[in-house]
Coordinates of C-alpha atoms in Angstrom, one line a residue:
M12 CA 0.1 0.2 -0.2
S13 CA 1.3 3.2 -0.9
S14 CA 1.5 6.2 1.6
N15 CA 1.2 8.8 -1.0
E16 CA -1.1 10.5 -3.1
D17 CA 1.0 11.9 -6.1
N18 CA 5.0 9.9 -6.0
E19 CA 5.8 12.2 -8.8
T20 CA 5.9 15.2 -6.2
P21 CA 9.1 16.7 -6.9
A22 CA 10.9 16.9 -2.9
N23 CA 11.4 20.1 -2.9
G24 CA 7.6 21.1 -4.6
T25 CA 9.8 22.5 -7.6
D26 CA 11.4 21.4 -10.3
E27 CA 15.0 22.3 -9.7
R28 CA 17.3 22.0 -6.3
P29 CA 17.3 24.7 -4.3
T30 CA 21.2 26.6 -5.2
D31 CA 23.2 26.4 -2.3
F32 CA 25.1 29.8 -2.0
I33 CA 27.4 28.4 0.4
R34 CA 28.8 25.7 -1.9
Q35 CA 29.3 28.5 -4.1
I36 CA 31.7 30.4 -1.8
V37 CA 33.2 27.4 -0.6
A38 CA 34.4 26.7 -4.1
Q39 CA 35.6 29.6 -5.0
D40 CA 37.5 30.0 -2.5
V41 CA 38.9 26.4 -3.3
R42 CA 39.3 27.3 -6.6
D43 CA 41.3 30.9 -5.4
G44 CA 43.6 28.8 -3.8
R45 CA 42.4 30.8 -0.3
Y46 CA 43.3 28.6 2.9
G47 CA 45.7 26.5 0.4
G48 CA 43.0 25.4 -0.9
R49 CA 41.8 24.0 2.3
V50 CA 38.1 23.1 3.2
H51 CA 37.8 22.6 7.3
T52 CA 33.8 23.0 8.8
R53 CA 32.8 22.7 12.4
F54 CA 28.8 22.7 14.2
P55 CA 29.4 24.3 17.6
P56 CA 26.5 23.3 19.8
E57 CA 26.0 25.3 23.4
P58 CA 25.3 22.2 25.7
N59 CA 22.3 23.7 27.4
G60 CA 19.5 21.9 25.7
Y61 CA 18.8 19.8 23.0
V62 CA 19.1 20.1 19.2
H63 CA 16.3 20.7 17.1
I64 CA 15.5 20.2 13.0
G65 CA 16.8 23.9 12.4
H66 CA 20.4 22.7 14.2
A67 CA 19.9 19.6 12.2
M68 CA 20.4 22.2 9.1
G69 CA 23.4 23.8 10.2
I70 CA 24.8 20.4 11.1
L71 CA 24.3 18.5 7.7
L72 CA 25.4 21.6 5.8
A73 CA 28.7 21.9 7.6
Y74 CA 29.2 18.7 7.5
G75 CA 28.4 18.2 3.8
I76 CA 30.6 21.1 2.8
A77 CA 33.4 19.2 4.2
Q78 CA 32.9 15.8 2.4
D79 CA 32.0 17.6 -1.0
F80 CA 35.4 19.0 -1.3
G81 CA 37.3 16.6 0.8
G82 CA 37.6 18.1 4.1
K83 CA 37.8 18.1 7.8
F84 CA 34.7 18.6 9.9
N85 CA 35.0 19.4 13.6
L86 CA 32.5 18.9 16.4
R87 CA 32.9 21.8 18.8
F88 CA 31.1 22.4 22.1
D89 CA 31.1 25.8 22.7
D90 CA 30.6 25.3 26.8
T91 CA 31.2 28.6 28.0
N92 CA 28.2 29.4 30.2
P93 CA 28.5 27.0 33.0
A94 CA 25.2 27.8 35.0
K95 CA 23.1 26.2 31.9
E96 CA 24.8 23.5 30.6
K97 CA 24.9 20.0 31.3
Q98 CA 26.9 16.4 30.8
E99 CA 23.2 15.7 29.8
F100 CA 23.1 17.7 26.9
V101 CA 27.0 16.6 25.5
D102 CA 25.7 13.1 25.5
G103 CA 22.4 13.8 24.3
I104 CA 23.4 16.1 21.6
I105 CA 26.5 13.6 20.2
R106 CA 23.9 11.1 20.4
D107 CA 21.9 12.7 18.5
I108 CA 24.3 14.1 15.4
R109 CA 25.5 10.6 15.2
W110 CA 22.0 9.5 14.0
L111 CA 21.8 11.7 11.7
G112 CA 25.1 10.0 10.0
V113 CA 28.1 12.4 10.9
D114 CA 31.0 11.3 11.9
W115 CA 33.8 13.9 13.1
E116 CA 36.0 10.8 13.9
D117 CA 38.6 11.7 16.4
R118 CA 38.2 15.7 16.0
L119 CA 35.8 16.2 19.4
F120 CA 36.5 19.3 20.9
Y121 CA 35.7 21.6 23.4
A122 CA 35.8 25.7 24.0
S123 CA 36.9 24.7 27.7
D124 CA 39.8 23.3 26.4
Y125 CA 40.9 26.4 25.3
F126 CA 40.4 28.2 28.8
D127 CA 44.0 29.0 29.0
Q128 CA 45.0 30.2 25.7
L129 CA 41.8 32.2 25.6
Y130 CA 43.0 34.0 28.8
E131 CA 46.7 34.3 27.8
W132 CA 45.2 36.0 24.4
A133 CA 42.8 38.5 26.9
E134 CA 45.7 39.1 28.7
D135 CA 47.5 40.0 25.1
L136 CA 44.8 42.3 24.2
I137 CA 45.2 44.2 27.3
R138 CA 48.5 45.0 26.7
K139 CA 47.8 46.0 23.5
G140 CA 45.6 48.2 25.1
K141 CA 42.8 46.9 22.8
A142 CA 40.5 45.6 26.7
Y143 CA 40.0 47.2 29.8
V144 CA 38.2 45.9 33.3
C145 CA 35.1 47.3 33.9
D146 CA 33.1 47.9 36.9
L147 CA 29.8 48.8 35.5
S148 CA 26.6 47.3 36.3
P149 CA 24.9 45.0 33.3
E150 CA 22.5 47.7 33.1
E151 CA 24.7 50.8 33.8
M152 CA 26.5 49.5 30.8
S153 CA 23.2 49.0 28.7
A154 CA 22.9 52.4 29.4
Y155 CA 26.1 53.8 27.9
R156 CA 26.0 51.7 25.2
G157 CA 22.5 53.4 23.8
T158 CA 20.2 51.6 21.4
A159 CA 18.8 51.7 18.0
V160 CA 16.3 54.1 17.9
R161 CA 14.0 54.5 14.8
K162 CA 13.2 57.4 12.8
G163 CA 11.0 56.6 9.9
D164 CA 12.3 54.3 7.2
H165 CA 15.5 54.2 9.2
V166 CA 17.0 52.7 12.5
V167 CA 19.5 54.9 13.3
T168 CA 22.1 54.3 16.5
P169 CA 23.1 57.9 18.2
P170 CA 26.6 57.4 19.9
G171 CA 27.1 55.5 23.3
K172 CA 29.1 56.7 26.0
N173 CA 32.3 55.8 27.0
S174 CA 32.5 53.9 30.5
P175 CA 34.3 55.8 33.0
Y176 CA 36.7 52.6 33.5
R177 CA 37.8 53.0 29.9
D178 CA 41.4 54.8 30.3
R179 CA 42.5 52.5 33.3
S180 CA 46.7 51.8 32.9
V181 CA 47.9 48.9 31.2
E182 CA 49.3 48.0 34.4
E183 CA 45.6 48.1 36.4
N184 CA 44.0 46.4 33.7
L185 CA 46.2 43.4 34.0
D186 CA 46.2 43.6 37.7
L187 CA 42.2 43.7 38.1
F188 CA 41.7 41.0 35.4
R189 CA 44.3 39.0 37.3
R190 CA 42.4 39.3 40.5
M191 CA 39.2 38.8 38.5
R192 CA 41.2 35.5 38.0
A193 CA 41.9 34.8 41.2
G194 CA 38.4 35.2 42.9
E195 CA 38.6 38.4 44.5
F196 CA 35.8 39.7 43.6
P197 CA 31.8 38.8 43.9
D198 CA 30.1 38.0 40.7
G199 CA 29.0 40.1 38.3
S200 CA 31.0 43.2 39.8
K201 CA 33.5 43.4 37.2
T202 CA 34.1 42.5 33.5
L203 CA 36.7 42.7 30.7
R204 CA 35.7 44.1 27.7
A205 CA 37.3 45.1 24.1
K206 CA 38.2 49.0 23.5
I207 CA 36.6 49.3 20.2
D208 CA 34.2 52.2 19.4
M209 CA 31.1 53.1 21.5
A210 CA 30.1 55.2 18.6
H211 CA 30.4 52.5 16.3
P212 CA 26.6 52.4 14.2
N213 CA 26.7 48.0 15.0
L214 CA 26.1 48.1 18.6
N215 CA 27.9 45.0 18.8
M216 CA 31.2 46.4 18.6
R217 CA 30.7 48.9 21.6
D218 CA 33.0 47.7 23.5
P219 CA 31.4 44.1 24.3
V220 CA 31.9 42.1 27.6
M221 CA 34.9 39.4 26.6
Y222 CA 35.0 37.7 30.4
R223 CA 32.4 37.9 33.2
I224 CA 32.5 36.8 36.3
V225 CA 30.3 33.4 37.6
R226 CA 31.0 31.1 40.4
A227 CA 29.4 28.1 39.0
T228 CA 30.5 24.4 38.7
H229 CA 31.5 23.8 35.2
H230 CA 30.8 20.1 34.1
R231 CA 34.1 19.8 32.3
T232 CA 36.1 22.2 34.4
G233 CA 34.4 22.0 37.9
D234 CA 35.4 24.8 40.0
A235 CA 38.9 25.6 38.0
W236 CA 37.5 29.2 36.9
C237 CA 35.5 31.8 38.8
I238 CA 35.6 34.0 34.9
Y239 CA 34.2 32.3 32.1
P240 CA 34.1 34.3 28.2
T241 CA 31.9 35.4 26.6
Y242 CA 30.4 33.6 23.3
D243 CA 31.6 36.3 21.2
W244 CA 35.2 36.1 22.8
T245 CA 35.4 32.1 22.4
H246 CA 33.9 31.1 18.7
G247 CA 36.2 33.0 16.6
Q248 CA 39.4 32.2 18.4
S249 CA 38.0 28.6 18.9
D250 CA 38.1 28.5 15.0
A251 CA 41.4 29.6 15.0
I252 CA 42.5 27.5 17.4
E253 CA 41.3 24.6 15.1
G254 CA 42.0 25.8 12.0
I255 CA 39.0 26.2 10.6
T256 CA 38.7 28.0 7.3
H257 CA 34.9 28.2 6.6
S258 CA 32.7 29.1 9.7
T259 CA 28.8 28.9 8.8
C260 CA 26.2 30.0 11.5
S261 CA 22.7 31.3 10.9
L262 CA 22.1 34.1 10.2
E263 CA 21.5 36.2 13.5
F264 CA 24.9 36.3 13.6
E265 CA 25.8 38.5 10.8
N266 CA 25.7 41.6 12.9
H267 CA 28.4 39.6 15.0
R268 CA 31.3 39.5 12.0
P269 CA 32.9 42.6 12.5
L270 CA 33.4 41.4 16.0
Y271 CA 34.0 38.1 15.0
D272 CA 36.9 39.5 12.9
W273 CA 38.1 42.0 15.1
F274 CA 39.0 39.7 17.3
L275 CA 41.2 37.4 15.1
E276 CA 42.8 40.6 13.3
A277 CA 43.8 42.4 16.7
L278 CA 45.2 39.1 18.0
G279 CA 47.0 38.1 14.4
V280 CA 46.1 34.5 14.4
H281 CA 44.5 32.4 11.7
H282 CA 41.4 34.1 10.5
P283 CA 38.4 31.7 9.0
R284 CA 35.9 33.1 6.9
Q285 CA 32.1 33.6 8.5
I286 CA 28.9 32.8 5.9
E287 CA 26.0 33.7 7.4
Y288 CA 22.8 31.8 6.2
G289 CA 18.8 31.8 7.2
R290 CA 17.2 29.8 9.6
L291 CA 15.3 26.8 9.2
N292 CA 11.4 27.7 10.9
L293 CA 8.5 25.2 10.5
T294 CA 4.8 25.9 10.8
H295 CA 3.6 24.5 14.1
S296 CA 6.1 24.6 16.0
V297 CA 9.1 26.6 17.4
M298 CA 13.1 26.7 17.0
S299 CA 13.7 28.8 20.3
K300 CA 15.9 27.2 22.4
R301 CA 14.5 29.4 25.2
K302 CA 10.9 28.6 24.4
L303 CA 12.1 24.8 24.4
V304 CA 13.3 24.7 27.8
Q305 CA 10.3 26.9 28.9
L306 CA 7.6 23.7 27.4
V307 CA 10.0 21.5 29.3
E308 CA 10.6 22.8 32.6
E309 CA 6.1 24.0 32.6
G310 CA 5.7 20.3 31.7
H311 CA 3.8 21.0 28.5
V312 CA 5.5 18.3 27.1
D313 CA 7.2 14.8 28.3
G314 CA 10.4 16.4 28.1
W315 CA 13.5 16.8 25.1
D316 CA 12.5 13.9 23.2
D317 CA 8.5 13.9 23.7
P318 CA 7.7 13.0 19.8
R319 CA 5.6 16.4 19.7
M320 CA 9.3 18.3 20.0
P321 CA 10.9 19.6 16.9
T322 CA 14.3 18.2 18.6
V323 CA 16.1 15.4 16.8
C324 CA 15.6 12.9 19.7
G325 CA 11.7 13.8 19.8
L326 CA 11.6 12.9 16.2
R327 CA 13.6 9.8 16.8
R328 CA 11.4 9.0 19.2
R329 CA 8.1 9.7 16.7
G330 CA 9.9 7.4 14.1
Y331 CA 11.5 9.8 11.7
T332 CA 14.3 8.5 10.0
P333 CA 17.4 10.4 9.2
E334 CA 17.1 9.6 5.8
A335 CA 14.0 11.6 6.1
I336 CA 15.6 14.4 7.9
R337 CA 18.3 14.9 5.5
S338 CA 16.3 14.4 2.1
F339 CA 14.0 17.4 4.0
I340 CA 17.0 19.7 4.2
E341 CA 18.6 18.8 1.5
G342 CA 15.2 19.7 -0.3
T343 CA 14.6 22.9 1.6
G344 CA 17.9 24.1 0.7
V345 CA 20.1 27.1 1.9
T346 CA 19.4 30.2 1.0
K347 CA 20.3 33.9 3.0
A348 CA 16.9 34.8 3.7
E349 CA 14.7 33.2 6.6
G350 CA 11.9 31.2 6.1
T351 CA 9.2 29.2 7.4
V352 CA 9.0 25.8 6.0
E353 CA 5.5 23.5 5.7
L354 CA 5.3 20.9 8.0
A355 CA 4.1 18.9 5.1
F356 CA 6.8 18.8 3.2
L357 CA 8.6 17.2 6.3
E358 CA 5.7 14.5 6.6
Y359 CA 6.1 14.4 2.6
C360 CA 9.8 13.2 2.8
L361 CA 9.1 10.9 5.5
R362 CA 6.4 9.1 4.0
Q363 CA 8.7 8.7 0.9
D364 CA 11.1 7.2 3.2
L365 CA 8.9 5.0 5.3
N366 CA 6.8 3.6 2.1
L367 CA 9.5 2.0 0.7
R368 CA 11.7 1.1 4.3
A369 CA 8.3 0.0 6.4
P370 CA 7.2 -3.7 6.8
R371 CA 3.2 -4.2 6.6
A372 CA 1.0 -5.1 9.4
M373 CA -2.7 -4.7 10.4
A374 CA -3.4 -3.4 13.3
V375 CA -7.1 -2.1 14.9
L376 CA -7.3 0.6 17.0
D377 CA -10.7 1.2 17.6
P378 CA -11.8 -2.4 17.7
L379 CA -15.3 -3.6 17.1
R380 CA -16.0 -7.6 17.4
V381 CA -16.8 -9.8 14.3
V382 CA -18.2 -13.5 14.9
L383 CA -18.3 -15.0 11.2
T384 CA -21.8 -17.6 12.3
N385 CA -20.6 -20.2 9.4
Y386 CA -17.0 -20.1 10.1
P387 CA -16.5 -23.7 11.9
E388 CA -15.6 -23.3 15.9
G389 CA -12.2 -23.8 17.0
R390 CA -10.7 -24.1 13.7
E391 CA -7.7 -21.7 12.5
E392 CA -5.4 -21.0 9.8
E393 CA -2.8 -18.9 8.3
L394 CA -3.0 -16.5 5.8
E395 CA -0.3 -15.0 3.1
A396 CA 0.3 -11.1 4.0
I397 CA 2.9 -8.9 1.7
N398 CA 5.5 -7.6 4.1
N399 CA 5.7 -4.7 1.5
P400 CA 4.5 -4.3 -1.9
E401 CA 7.5 -1.5 -2.5
D402 CA 10.0 -3.9 -2.0
A403 CA 10.1 -7.5 -3.2
S404 CA 12.7 -8.9 -1.2
A405 CA 11.0 -8.1 1.9
G406 CA 8.8 -11.4 1.5
T407 CA 5.8 -12.4 3.3
R408 CA 4.9 -13.4 6.4
K409 CA 1.9 -15.6 8.1
V410 CA -1.4 -14.2 9.6
P411 CA -4.0 -16.3 11.6
F412 CA -7.3 -16.2 10.9
S413 CA -10.2 -17.4 13.0
R414 CA -13.7 -17.2 13.7
V415 CA -13.6 -14.0 15.9
L416 CA -12.3 -11.1 14.7
Y417 CA -11.6 -7.4 14.9
I418 CA -11.9 -4.6 12.6
E419 CA -12.1 -1.0 12.9
R420 CA -15.5 0.3 14.6
E421 CA -15.4 3.7 11.5
D422 CA -15.8 0.5 8.8
F423 CA -19.0 -0.2 10.0
M424 CA -22.2 1.9 9.6
E425 CA -25.8 0.7 10.5
D426 CA -27.2 3.3 8.5
P427 CA -24.9 4.2 5.7
P428 CA -24.8 7.5 3.5
R429 CA -24.1 8.0 -0.2
R430 CA -20.5 7.1 -0.6
F431 CA -19.9 4.7 2.3
Y432 CA -18.6 1.5 1.0
R433 CA -17.7 -0.4 3.8
L434 CA -19.6 -2.5 5.8
A435 CA -23.1 -2.2 6.3
P436 CA -25.9 -4.6 7.3
G437 CA -26.4 -6.8 4.3
R438 CA -23.5 -5.7 2.4
E439 CA -20.4 -7.6 1.5
V440 CA -16.6 -6.3 1.5
R441 CA -13.2 -8.0 1.4
L442 CA -11.1 -9.1 4.2
R443 CA -7.4 -8.1 3.1
Y444 CA -5.9 -11.6 2.4
A445 CA -8.7 -13.1 3.6
Y446 CA -12.1 -13.8 2.7
F447 CA -15.0 -11.8 1.5
I448 CA -17.9 -11.3 4.6
T449 CA -21.4 -10.4 4.6
C450 CA -23.4 -8.5 7.8
T451 CA -26.0 -10.4 8.6
E452 CA -26.7 -8.8 12.1
V453 CA -25.8 -6.5 14.7
V454 CA -25.2 -6.6 18.4
K455 CA -25.8 -3.8 21.2
D456 CA -25.9 -3.6 24.8
E457 CA -28.4 -1.6 26.7
A458 CA -27.1 1.4 25.8
G459 CA -27.2 1.2 22.4
R460 CA -24.0 0.8 21.4
I461 CA -23.0 -1.6 19.2
V462 CA -20.8 -4.4 20.4
E463 CA -20.5 -6.7 17.9
L464 CA -21.3 -7.6 14.4
R465 CA -22.1 -11.5 13.0
C466 CA -21.7 -11.6 9.8
T467 CA -21.0 -15.0 7.0
Y468 CA -18.0 -15.6 5.1
D469 CA -17.8 -17.4 1.6
S470 CA -15.3 -19.9 2.1
Q471 CA -14.6 -19.8 -1.9
T472 CA -12.6 -16.5 -1.6
R473 CA -9.6 -17.2 0.2
G474 CA -6.8 -14.8 -0.6
G475 CA -9.8 -12.1 -1.2
D476 CA -10.9 -12.8 -4.6
A477 CA -14.3 -14.4 -5.6
P478 CA -13.9 -17.1 -8.3
D479 CA -17.3 -15.6 -10.0
G480 CA -15.3 -12.3 -10.2
R481 CA -17.6 -10.4 -8.3
R482 CA -16.3 -7.5 -7.0
V483 CA -16.8 -5.6 -3.9
K484 CA -16.1 -1.9 -2.9
A485 CA -14.1 -1.9 -0.3
T486 CA -11.4 -4.1 1.3
L487 CA -10.9 -3.8 5.6
H488 CA -8.1 -5.3 7.8
W489 CA -8.6 -7.1 10.2
V490 CA -7.1 -9.0 13.1
S491 CA -7.8 -12.3 14.7
A492 CA -9.2 -11.8 18.0
A493 CA -7.3 -15.1 19.5
H494 CA -4.6 -14.1 18.7
A495 CA -4.0 -9.9 18.9
L496 CA -1.7 -8.1 20.4
D497 CA -2.8 -5.7 23.6
A498 CA -1.3 -2.7 22.6
E499 CA -1.5 0.8 23.7
V500 CA -1.4 3.4 20.6
R501 CA -0.3 7.0 20.7
L502 CA -1.7 9.8 17.6
Y503 CA 0.2 12.5 18.1
E504 CA -0.4 16.0 16.2
P505 CA 1.2 18.8 15.4
L506 CA 2.3 20.5 18.8
F507 CA 0.7 24.1 17.9
S508 CA -3.0 24.4 17.0
V509 CA -1.5 27.7 14.4
E510 CA 1.4 27.9 11.9
N511 CA 3.1 30.3 13.4
P512 CA 2.9 29.9 17.1
L513 CA 4.6 33.0 18.1
S514 CA 2.7 35.9 16.2
V515 CA 0.7 36.8 19.0
G516 CA -0.9 40.4 19.7
P517 CA 0.6 42.6 22.9
N518 CA -2.2 40.6 25.4
E519 CA -1.8 37.2 24.4
D520 CA 0.7 34.4 25.5
W521 CA 2.5 32.0 22.6
L522 CA 1.0 29.2 24.9
D523 CA -2.0 29.3 24.5
R524 CA -2.0 28.2 21.4
L525 CA -1.0 24.9 22.2
N526 CA -3.0 21.8 20.5
P527 CA -5.1 20.7 22.9
N528 CA -5.3 17.8 20.6
S529 CA -1.6 17.2 20.6
L530 CA -1.6 13.3 22.0
T531 CA -4.3 10.9 22.1
V532 CA -3.8 7.9 24.2
L533 CA -5.4 4.7 22.5
P534 CA -5.1 1.9 25.7
D535 CA -6.8 -1.3 24.2
C536 CA -5.7 -1.7 20.7
K537 CA -5.7 -4.9 18.7
L538 CA -2.6 -5.7 16.4
E539 CA -1.1 -8.5 14.6
P540 CA 0.7 -10.8 16.8
G541 CA 3.5 -10.7 14.8
L542 CA 4.1 -7.4 16.4
S543 CA 5.2 -9.1 19.6
S544 CA 8.5 -9.5 18.6
A545 CA 8.6 -5.4 17.5
R546 CA 11.4 -3.5 19.3
P547 CA 12.1 0.2 20.6
G548 CA 12.7 2.3 17.3
D549 CA 10.9 -0.1 15.1
R550 CA 8.8 1.1 12.3
Y551 CA 6.0 0.0 10.8
Q552 CA 2.9 1.1 8.2
F553 CA -0.2 0.3 10.0
E554 CA -2.1 -0.4 7.3
R555 CA -5.2 1.9 5.9
K556 CA -4.3 4.0 9.1
G557 CA -0.2 5.6 9.2
Y558 CA 3.3 4.8 9.7
F559 CA 4.1 3.9 13.5
C560 CA 7.1 3.4 15.4
V561 CA 8.0 0.8 19.0
D562 CA 8.1 3.8 21.8
L563 CA 11.0 3.8 24.0
D564 CA 8.8 3.3 27.5
S565 CA 7.2 0.3 25.4
T566 CA 8.1 -3.4 27.0
A567 CA 6.4 -7.1 25.8
E568 CA 4.2 -6.9 28.5
H569 CA 2.6 -3.1 27.5
P570 CA 3.6 -2.9 24.2
I571 CA 3.6 0.9 23.0
F572 CA 2.9 2.5 19.3
N573 CA 3.6 6.4 18.5
R574 CA 1.7 7.3 15.3
T575 CA 4.4 8.8 12.9
V576 CA 2.7 10.2 10.1
T577 CA -0.5 9.5 8.9
L578 CA -1.2 7.9 5.3
R579 CA -2.8 10.9 3.8
D580 CA -0.6 13.5 2.1
T581 CA -0.7 16.9 2.5
W582 CA 2.0 18.3 1.0
A583 CA 1.2 16.2 -2.5
K584 CA -2.4 18.2 -2.1
I585 CA -0.7 21.7 -1.3
K586 CA 1.6 21.1 -4.4
K587 CA -1.3 20.2 -6.7
Q588 CA -3.9 23.2 -5.7
Q589 CA -0.8 25.6 -5.9
A590 CA -0.2 24.0 -9.6
S591 CA -3.7 24.6 -10.3
R592 CA -3.5 27.9 -9.0
R593 CA -0.7 28.7 -11.5
E594 CA -2.6 27.5 -14.2
D595 CA -6.1 29.6 -13.1
S596 CA -4.1 33.0 -13.3

């Protein structure tokens, strides 16, 4: 059973692969002999959370460039904020990136590896008169720096004001900085700042902070340090130490590039090239790590790997494949502008992959009991079912059949409307791989709810075909009641009920846009018995229902399956509608 209504839909919804402007830049640098023709990239996550699908774009971009040009790739943790970082996040990020298929070989690094070198370089800038110790509080520093002001269609940045501590002597600054390191001053009482230009139009260049006093235990260095470098001071210098040639990052760091360049030029060290690209956003999701932390800490989701989260670990737990995510990233392309991609396109990429690889199984999520009154009591037989019609090598399996079955409750209507072709009183339908059956009686409980159907079967239609050539309009999936595996199934929908959860008014809260129906738990599902051997992470197509994955909490005593994605291909419909509108115009 194919999962897609339109298998001809191009991977990115267009006729061409998106242009990757960064690869064009790197290719030109190689041709020009820049950096001796070397290509060396890195991905530098901060271990204060788990990576999400937006990060996956950055990871696969940097790794792919290194592979395409025969270069090297580093994984480096920019671990400069001990108050928010944990070894748990380091381990989780490593696990997620490996799962995506990225291999950094022996090039795993940490910014904390360079704390001594960064400190020495900071003293070097002090000696050059390019850094000073400042006693301003964060609030005072912000006021001195100034803010951007909109005037009509333009944004202007009036000059800031120099810190009263800016003209301390080199000797005094060195003494104070060393005493900061020795722990003589309270947290937040002093900072080391670069001396650049308080009138610079880019606020990032107005004497940025390089070090702050923070007494917090670091997950790697323990309590060896009580001063920690800022991201801006650490990032470029770590790139330089590692010999990185092309430092790719999201567009939010474009205004930081002049500072990145200034630090490297002031130190006179190896100078990588920073290139920015537009961040990847996804409809019905949030990509802000701060927002994701809030969702986790306030209990709106069941942890970072909740299958509704856009985190890589959440997508993996839901049943996504690394191949589908790579296909999605490739189909999305890399551009200079930020954009939002339809969740439907991600699901399309997943269906394309799972349709080829996922074995089929029959599962009844809302069971309705069916008794075949003319089927011999005590008799059982095995029927042959196809494992994957898209993969002949997947072979077949045996499924048990008996007198009492389960079908989906929605597959029967006592008084069916027009164009309802499934089971109804007096109507004949096909049971997949089995027999034709006809409903002869409906059994209800005292409340009038249907609890059982009594049907007859045609023994001449084994395998699902009638020897006399008669045809039926519906084929239903089913499970033998005597052999059924009892399981819990979790149905997931988008976490947010609107495409852009953050587009809220001044009196609105983005959390009000959480989808109250994002998770439905079905505790009494009936699955074909072969699924009893399924293990966490195994993926299947439940015929006519969608793609499902065995959850990490699943046990032999209590199997749990997560719905990864439905069979309905929303993206194909979107592309058809777009094509129709283009034709009409």
